[in-house]
Short mmCIF file of C-alpha atoms and ligand atoms in Angstrom, two decimals:
data_model
loop_
_atom_site.label_atom_id
_atom_site.label_comp_id
_atom_site.label_asym_id
_atom_site.label_seq_id
_atom_site.Cartn_x
_atom_site.Cartn_y
_atom_site.Cartn_z
CA MET S 583 -0.39 -9.30 -2.92
CA ASP S 584 -3.79 -8.72 -2.44
CA ILE S 585 -4.75 -6.15 0.30
CA LYS S 586 -8.46 -6.49 0.94
CA SER S 587 -10.37 -3.60 2.61
CA ASN S 588 -13.76 -2.42 2.72
CA HIS S 589 -12.37 0.28 4.65
CA ASN S 590 -13.73 -0.91 7.73
CA ALA S 591 -11.33 -3.66 8.57
CA PRO S 592 -8.30 -3.72 6.06
CA THR S 593 -6.58 -7.17 5.97
CA LEU S 594 -3.63 -8.47 4.63
CA THR S 595 -4.12 -11.69 2.62
CA ASP S 596 -1.86 -14.24 0.72
CA PRO S 597 -0.47 -12.81 -2.34
CA THR S 598 -1.99 -12.91 -5.84
CA PRO S 599 0.24 -13.04 -8.86
CA ILE S 600 0.70 -9.82 -10.75
CA ASN S 601 0.06 -10.71 -14.28
CA LYS S 602 -1.11 -7.47 -15.87
CA PRO S 603 1.36 -5.71 -17.97
CA ARG S 604 3.15 -3.04 -16.14
CA LEU S 605 1.76 -0.08 -17.92
CA GLY S 606 4.33 -0.50 -20.78
CA LEU S 607 6.99 1.21 -18.74
CA TYR S 608 9.92 -0.17 -20.52
CA ASP S 609 8.45 1.07 -23.82
CA ALA S 610 8.48 4.42 -22.36
CA LEU S 611 11.45 4.70 -20.29
CA LEU S 612 14.96 5.31 -21.62
CA PRO S 613 18.01 6.08 -19.36
CA TYR S 614 18.60 9.57 -18.59
CA SER S 615 20.88 11.21 -21.23
CA SER S 616 21.43 14.60 -22.45
CA GLY S 617 18.76 15.20 -25.25
CA ALA S 618 16.73 12.09 -24.05
CA VAL S 619 13.92 10.96 -25.88
CA PHE S 620 11.09 9.05 -24.73
CA SER S 621 7.61 7.92 -25.70
CA PRO S 622 5.22 10.62 -26.52
CA GLY S 623 2.97 8.10 -24.73
CA LEU S 624 4.26 9.86 -21.41
CA PHE S 625 2.53 12.96 -22.12
CA LEU S 626 -0.81 13.71 -20.59
CA LYS S 627 -3.40 15.04 -23.11
CA VAL S 628 -4.29 18.23 -21.70
CA GLN S 629 -6.60 20.58 -23.38
CA TRP S 630 -6.09 23.84 -21.86
CA LYS S 631 -8.82 26.13 -20.77
CA LYS S 632 -8.60 29.02 -18.39
CA PRO S 633 -9.56 27.36 -14.94
CA GLY S 634 -12.06 29.46 -12.93
CA LEU S 635 -10.23 31.33 -10.22
CA HIS S 636 -12.83 30.23 -7.77
CA ASN S 637 -12.10 26.61 -8.34
CA TRP S 638 -8.48 27.12 -7.73
CA LEU S 639 -9.30 29.08 -4.50
CA ASP S 640 -11.56 26.27 -3.21
CA ALA S 641 -8.81 23.71 -4.02
CA MET S 642 -6.21 25.77 -2.13
CA LYS S 643 -8.68 25.77 0.72
CA SER S 644 -9.53 22.21 0.69
CA SER S 645 -5.89 21.00 0.42
CA SER S 646 -4.96 23.22 3.24
CA PRO S 647 -7.70 22.33 5.92
CA THR S 648 -7.29 24.13 9.08
CA HIS S 649 -8.04 21.23 11.19
CA GLN S 650 -8.60 21.58 14.98
CA LYS S 651 -5.29 20.33 16.31
CA LEU S 652 -5.69 17.11 18.29
CA THR S 653 -3.58 17.16 21.23
CA LYS S 654 -1.07 14.31 22.04
CA ALA S 655 -2.80 13.61 25.22
CA SER S 656 -6.21 13.19 23.59
CA VAL S 657 -4.86 10.91 20.68
CA SER S 658 -1.89 8.88 21.85
CA GLY S 659 -4.10 6.94 24.48
CA ILE S 660 -7.10 7.25 22.00
CA ASP S 661 -9.18 8.57 24.76
CA THR S 662 -12.48 7.42 23.52
CA SER S 663 -14.40 8.94 26.37
CA SER S 664 -13.50 12.41 25.09
CA ASN S 665 -16.43 14.29 23.78
CA ASP S 666 -14.26 16.45 21.68
CA VAL S 667 -15.52 16.58 18.24
CA ALA S 668 -12.02 16.35 16.47
CA THR S 669 -11.04 13.44 18.69
CA VAL S 670 -14.05 11.36 18.10
CA ALA S 671 -13.87 12.15 14.21
CA TYR S 672 -10.15 10.86 14.52
CA CYS S 673 -11.16 7.78 16.46
CA ASN S 674 -13.72 6.88 13.90
CA TRP S 675 -11.19 7.66 11.21
CA LEU S 676 -8.96 5.29 12.73
CA VAL S 677 -11.45 2.32 12.00
CA LYS S 678 -10.96 3.08 8.28
CA TYR S 679 -7.19 3.67 8.48
CA PRO S 680 -5.81 1.66 11.53
CA SER S 681 -2.70 2.89 13.14
CA ALA S 682 0.35 1.15 11.67
CA LEU S 683 1.62 0.92 15.15
CA THR S 684 -1.45 -0.85 16.74
CA SER S 685 -1.47 -3.09 13.53
CA PHE S 686 2.04 -3.83 13.73
CA GLU S 687 1.77 -7.42 14.62
CA HIS S 688 -0.42 -8.08 11.84
CA ILE S 689 1.65 -6.16 9.17
CA MET S 690 5.01 -8.06 10.40
CA LYS S 691 3.01 -11.45 10.40
CA TYR S 692 2.77 -10.73 6.71
CA ALA S 693 5.92 -8.93 5.95
CA ASN S 694 8.08 -11.70 7.59
CA SER S 695 7.76 -14.01 4.50
CA LYS S 696 8.61 -11.02 1.95
CA ARG S 697 11.54 -8.81 0.70
CA ILE S 698 10.67 -5.49 1.83
CA ALA S 699 11.10 -2.15 -0.12
CA LEU S 700 10.46 1.13 1.84
CA PHE S 701 9.53 4.16 0.24
CA LEU S 702 9.48 7.51 2.25
CA ASP S 703 8.27 10.94 1.49
CA TYR S 704 10.30 13.65 3.24
CA ASP S 705 8.38 16.91 4.57
CA GLY S 706 5.61 16.01 7.01
CA THR S 707 6.76 12.39 6.99
CA LEU S 708 10.57 12.52 8.02
CA SER S 709 10.53 16.20 8.92
CA PRO S 710 7.97 18.32 10.64
CA ILE S 711 6.06 20.88 8.50
CA VAL S 712 7.55 24.20 9.18
CA ASP S 713 6.62 27.89 8.02
CA ASN S 714 10.04 28.23 6.24
CA PRO S 715 10.44 25.16 3.60
CA ASP S 716 14.08 25.82 3.79
CA LEU S 717 14.28 24.95 7.57
CA ALA S 718 12.61 21.79 7.23
CA PHE S 719 15.26 19.82 8.80
CA MET S 720 14.94 16.18 10.03
CA SER S 721 16.34 15.12 13.39
CA ASP S 722 19.56 13.18 13.79
CA ALA S 723 17.45 10.40 15.63
CA MET S 724 15.27 10.09 12.38
CA ARG S 725 18.31 10.00 10.15
CA ALA S 726 19.99 7.28 12.32
CA VAL S 727 16.75 5.09 12.06
CA VAL S 728 16.59 5.64 8.43
CA LYS S 729 20.17 4.81 7.89
CA ASN S 730 19.80 1.60 9.87
CA VAL S 731 16.68 0.31 8.10
CA ALA S 732 18.49 0.88 4.81
CA LYS S 733 21.28 -1.47 5.93
CA TYR S 734 18.70 -4.22 5.50
CA ILE S 735 15.95 -2.95 3.26
CA PRO S 736 16.18 -1.03 -0.06
CA THR S 737 15.07 2.51 1.02
CA ALA S 738 14.09 5.46 -1.27
CA ILE S 739 13.15 8.93 -0.38
CA ILE S 740 10.49 10.11 -2.76
CA SER S 741 9.73 14.01 -2.49
CA GLY S 742 8.41 16.97 -4.37
CA ARG S 743 11.58 18.77 -3.61
CA SER S 744 14.46 18.88 -5.98
CA ARG S 745 16.71 16.01 -5.62
CA ASP S 746 19.58 17.97 -4.49
CA LYS S 747 17.51 19.76 -1.79
CA VAL S 748 16.24 16.42 -0.28
CA HIS S 749 19.37 14.69 -0.51
CA GLU S 750 21.12 17.41 1.51
CA PHE S 751 18.43 17.23 3.95
CA VAL S 752 18.60 13.69 4.44
CA GLY S 753 22.44 13.26 4.10
CA LEU S 754 22.56 9.67 3.37
CA GLN S 755 24.46 8.20 0.48
CA GLU S 756 22.97 4.85 0.68
CA LEU S 757 19.43 5.80 -0.37
CA TYR S 758 17.52 6.05 -3.62
CA TYR S 759 16.34 9.52 -4.02
CA ALA S 760 13.52 10.64 -6.58
CA GLY S 761 13.04 14.41 -6.30
CA SER S 762 10.54 16.65 -8.29
CA HIS S 763 7.80 14.16 -7.37
CA GLY S 764 9.74 11.34 -8.99
CA MET S 765 10.84 13.04 -12.19
CA ASP S 766 14.48 13.04 -10.99
CA ILE S 767 15.81 9.58 -9.93
CA MET S 768 19.15 8.77 -8.55
CA SER S 769 20.61 5.54 -7.19
CA PRO S 770 22.81 5.26 -4.16
CA GLY S 771 26.48 6.39 -4.68
CA LYS S 772 29.36 8.17 -3.41
CA GLU S 773 29.26 11.97 -3.54
CA GLY S 774 30.34 13.28 -7.02
CA GLU S 775 29.40 9.88 -8.83
CA ASP S 776 26.54 10.31 -11.39
CA GLY S 777 23.78 8.01 -10.06
CA ASN S 778 21.23 9.35 -12.28
CA LEU S 779 18.66 6.52 -13.12
CA PHE S 780 15.79 8.42 -14.96
CA GLN S 781 14.80 12.06 -15.68
CA PRO S 782 11.61 11.87 -17.91
CA ALA S 783 11.21 15.61 -17.69
CA SER S 784 14.63 16.77 -18.81
CA GLU S 785 13.48 18.71 -21.85
CA PHE S 786 11.28 20.98 -19.61
CA LEU S 787 14.41 22.31 -17.68
CA ALA S 788 14.68 25.50 -19.45
CA MET S 789 10.78 25.99 -19.14
CA ILE S 790 10.63 25.31 -15.52
CA ASN S 791 13.62 27.91 -14.88
CA GLU S 792 11.64 30.47 -17.11
CA VAL S 793 8.45 30.00 -15.15
CA TYR S 794 10.27 29.96 -11.78
CA LYS S 795 11.69 33.62 -12.39
CA SER S 796 8.51 34.77 -13.72
CA LEU S 797 6.66 33.43 -10.54
CA VAL S 798 9.42 34.98 -8.27
CA GLU S 799 8.93 38.27 -9.94
CA THR S 800 5.28 38.44 -9.85
CA THR S 801 4.67 37.15 -6.40
CA LYS S 802 7.50 39.19 -4.78
CA GLU S 803 4.81 41.90 -3.56
CA ILE S 804 2.72 39.11 -1.81
CA LYS S 805 3.80 39.08 1.80
CA GLY S 806 4.80 35.47 2.94
CA ALA S 807 4.70 34.01 -0.60
CA LYS S 808 7.84 31.95 -1.37
CA VAL S 809 8.78 30.30 -4.79
CA GLU S 810 10.89 27.09 -4.83
CA ASN S 811 12.76 25.93 -7.87
CA ASN S 812 12.43 22.11 -7.61
CA LYS S 813 14.31 21.57 -10.95
CA PHE S 814 11.57 19.90 -12.85
CA CYS S 815 8.56 21.46 -11.09
CA VAL S 816 8.09 24.61 -9.38
CA SER S 817 6.34 25.27 -5.90
CA VAL S 818 4.53 28.45 -4.81
CA HIS S 819 4.10 28.21 -0.97
CA TYR S 820 1.26 30.26 0.52
CA ARG S 821 1.59 28.82 4.12
CA ASN S 822 2.71 32.17 5.31
CA VAL S 823 0.38 34.19 3.14
CA ASP S 824 -2.66 35.95 4.65
CA GLU S 825 -5.89 33.94 3.56
CA LYS S 826 -7.40 37.09 2.02
CA SER S 827 -4.47 37.16 -0.37
CA TRP S 828 -4.76 33.46 -1.56
CA GLN S 829 -6.65 34.41 -4.43
CA THR S 830 -3.92 37.18 -5.59
CA VAL S 831 -1.59 34.11 -5.43
CA ALA S 832 -3.95 31.89 -7.41
CA GLN S 833 -4.45 34.88 -10.13
CA TYR S 834 -0.86 35.39 -10.57
CA VAL S 835 -0.05 31.70 -11.02
CA GLN S 836 -2.81 31.41 -13.35
CA ASN S 837 -1.76 34.33 -15.44
CA ILE S 838 1.57 32.95 -15.90
CA LEU S 839 0.44 29.01 -16.66
CA LYS S 840 -2.05 30.18 -19.54
CA ASP S 841 1.07 30.98 -21.60
CA TYR S 842 2.43 27.32 -20.87
CA PRO S 843 0.07 24.78 -21.99
CA ARG S 844 2.73 22.07 -21.35
CA LEU S 845 2.61 22.81 -17.81
CA ARG S 846 -0.02 22.03 -15.14
CA LEU S 847 -1.07 22.98 -11.74
CA THR S 848 -1.41 20.40 -8.60
CA HIS S 849 -2.04 21.19 -4.97
CA GLY S 850 -0.22 20.09 -2.02
CA ARG S 851 -0.29 21.21 1.68
CA LYS S 852 -0.48 25.05 1.22
CA VAL S 853 1.56 24.98 -1.78
CA LEU S 854 0.72 25.16 -5.47
CA GLU S 855 2.86 23.01 -7.70
CA VAL S 856 3.57 23.67 -11.39
CA ARG S 857 4.82 20.68 -13.20
CA PRO S 858 5.08 19.17 -16.80
CA VAL S 859 2.13 17.69 -18.34
CA LEU S 860 3.68 14.15 -18.06
CA LYS S 861 2.11 10.91 -16.96
CA TRP S 862 4.68 10.73 -14.29
CA ASP S 863 4.10 11.07 -10.34
CA LYS S 864 5.25 9.38 -7.19
CA GLY S 865 3.19 6.16 -8.18
CA LYS S 866 5.08 6.01 -11.34
CA ALA S 867 8.55 6.55 -9.52
CA VAL S 868 7.63 3.72 -7.14
CA GLU S 869 6.99 1.25 -10.21
CA PHE S 870 10.24 2.49 -11.94
CA LEU S 871 12.36 1.83 -8.90
CA LEU S 872 10.69 -1.69 -8.04
CA GLU S 873 11.46 -2.43 -11.55
CA SER S 874 15.02 -1.16 -11.39
CA LEU S 875 15.75 -3.28 -8.34
CA GLY S 876 14.26 -6.27 -9.83
CA LEU S 877 11.36 -6.38 -7.13
CA ASN S 878 8.49 -6.03 -9.75
CA ASN S 879 6.15 -8.69 -10.21
CA CYS S 880 7.44 -10.71 -7.49
CA ASP S 881 4.84 -12.55 -5.00
CA ASP S 882 7.48 -12.30 -2.38
CA VAL S 883 8.08 -8.58 -2.29
CA LEU S 884 6.34 -6.22 -0.09
CA PRO S 885 6.57 -2.35 -0.97
CA ILE S 886 5.58 -0.07 1.71
CA TYR S 887 5.13 3.59 1.13
CA ILE S 888 4.80 6.21 3.92
CA GLY S 889 3.70 9.79 3.04
CA ASP S 890 1.42 12.68 4.25
CA ASP S 891 0.49 14.62 1.18
CA ARG S 892 -2.22 14.52 -1.69
CA THR S 893 0.89 13.69 -4.19
CA ASP S 894 1.50 10.60 -2.10
CA GLU S 895 -2.00 9.28 -2.90
CA ASP S 896 -0.38 8.39 -6.49
CA ALA S 897 1.77 5.92 -4.84
CA PHE S 898 -0.77 4.57 -2.32
CA LYS S 899 -2.96 3.99 -5.21
CA PHE S 900 -0.36 2.15 -7.30
CA LEU S 901 0.40 -0.05 -4.50
CA ARG S 902 -3.33 -0.71 -3.67
CA GLU S 903 -4.27 -1.34 -7.27
CA GLY S 904 -1.82 -4.20 -8.18
CA GLY S 905 1.47 -2.91 -6.90
CA GLY S 906 1.81 -5.50 -4.30
CA GLY S 907 1.96 -3.48 -1.27
CA PHE S 908 0.27 -0.63 0.87
CA GLY S 909 0.59 2.81 1.68
CA ILE S 910 0.74 4.47 5.34
CA LEU S 911 -0.67 7.79 5.45
CA VAL S 912 0.86 10.30 7.94
CA SER S 913 -2.03 12.47 9.26
CA CYS S 914 -3.38 13.72 12.55
CA ALA S 915 -6.55 14.53 10.96
CA PRO S 916 -9.36 12.42 9.02
CA LYS S 917 -8.89 12.65 5.35
CA GLU S 918 -9.68 10.34 2.42
CA SER S 919 -6.96 8.09 1.23
CA SER S 920 -5.81 5.20 -0.79
CA ALA S 921 -3.47 4.14 1.83
CA PHE S 922 -4.30 1.25 4.23
CA TYR S 923 -3.01 2.35 7.46
CA SER S 924 -2.07 5.57 9.33
CA LEU S 925 0.43 7.17 11.55
CA ARG S 926 -0.28 10.45 13.15
CA ASP S 927 2.95 12.39 12.83
CA PRO S 928 6.72 12.16 12.03
CA SER S 929 7.43 11.04 15.67
CA GLU S 930 4.98 7.89 14.94
CA VAL S 931 6.81 7.50 11.73
CA HIS S 932 10.00 7.40 13.68
CA THR S 933 8.72 4.92 16.15
CA PHE S 934 7.21 2.53 13.38
CA ILE S 935 10.57 2.38 11.61
CA ILE S 936 12.64 1.58 14.62
CA ILE S 937 10.15 -1.46 15.63
CA PHE S 938 9.98 -2.41 12.11
CA SER S 939 13.75 -2.47 11.76
CA LYS S 940 14.27 -4.51 15.04
CA THR S 941 11.52 -7.11 14.22
CA PHE S 942 12.69 -7.57 10.75
CA PHE S 943 16.26 -7.89 11.54
CA GLN S 944 15.38 -10.42 14.34
CA HIS S 945 13.36 -12.26 11.58
CA LEU S 946 16.59 -12.40 9.36
CA ILE S 947 18.68 -13.79 12.27
CA ASN S 948 16.04 -16.60 12.82
CA VAL S 949 15.98 -17.43 9.25
CA PHE S 950 19.71 -17.52 9.19
CA ARG S 951 19.88 -19.87 12.27
CA MET S 952 17.22 -22.16 10.58
CA ILE S 953 19.33 -22.39 7.44
CA LYS S 954 22.46 -22.87 9.45
MG1 LIG U 1208 5.03 15.34 2.42
#
């Protein structure tokens, strides 16, 4: 599929065959096993040099903008008469990244002739962002719509959290799960069944545990800092840390990372994430799952990815650059993205999945009647 956009008016057009090699994935991937071996081509070539602390601090601030919050009243009706600076900026941004709700007819017109695969981030997409990451529960209503859509469409949750944690939050057996930013992929199955599909970072498990313990120890004196072990990556949350202490957080993480040249740091929403230097991210996880589902290289497949974070951009980029689908960015504030559409918050994600399911199901009924 070719999605064309000059970022003024994105349009879905007729599919274009995907002829290019799929990044040599099959060469690089082996099923999970203890002592898994995989292509050295998966490793990023990183020349370790001590990053400037101010660069880290700048990145922490830029990845955690304190946007002026838009009120529901000002945005839901898109009150263009408002002179509120944030509202005007958001309305202008919507021209580049139209709402997937207001563009729904256009999306469905295109999707109706396709097989769909749905990929969903968790935090900030299915659940609200909360101060305590351990309490980021999704609502029963959201769980119900995800369960329903998964009856008709292959559905995967792709999260930076550990696979077990996000599986526990979502609580649906019928989904694919990719935890640790896609480094821990599991197929649907009954509880207790080994549904591991792929764990490209298995050799980093001991190292990640070691770094997790060091980070817990060194950051315990920083009020509000929370370190989370996501199995193949570690998150250092600074959402509840006074901004005056962000530099201390950065300094402590930097001090530990300099002893681990095979680990790297990425930035999320008020979180520093330490992960292996692998060429593996949420985009690669989407690519892997499409191949596993037999949905890659098919002109009649439309993958859709919904996410809110910087790490979701890898998946948006993959879909935009030949992955045959499109991304939907969840954001209530303007930001640059490789997504094509936007939704404001998890409540709009909920609405989108409901109407998408209903419309798609009706389409299936119509097709069935025509065949009959
Ligand atoms: Mg998220």
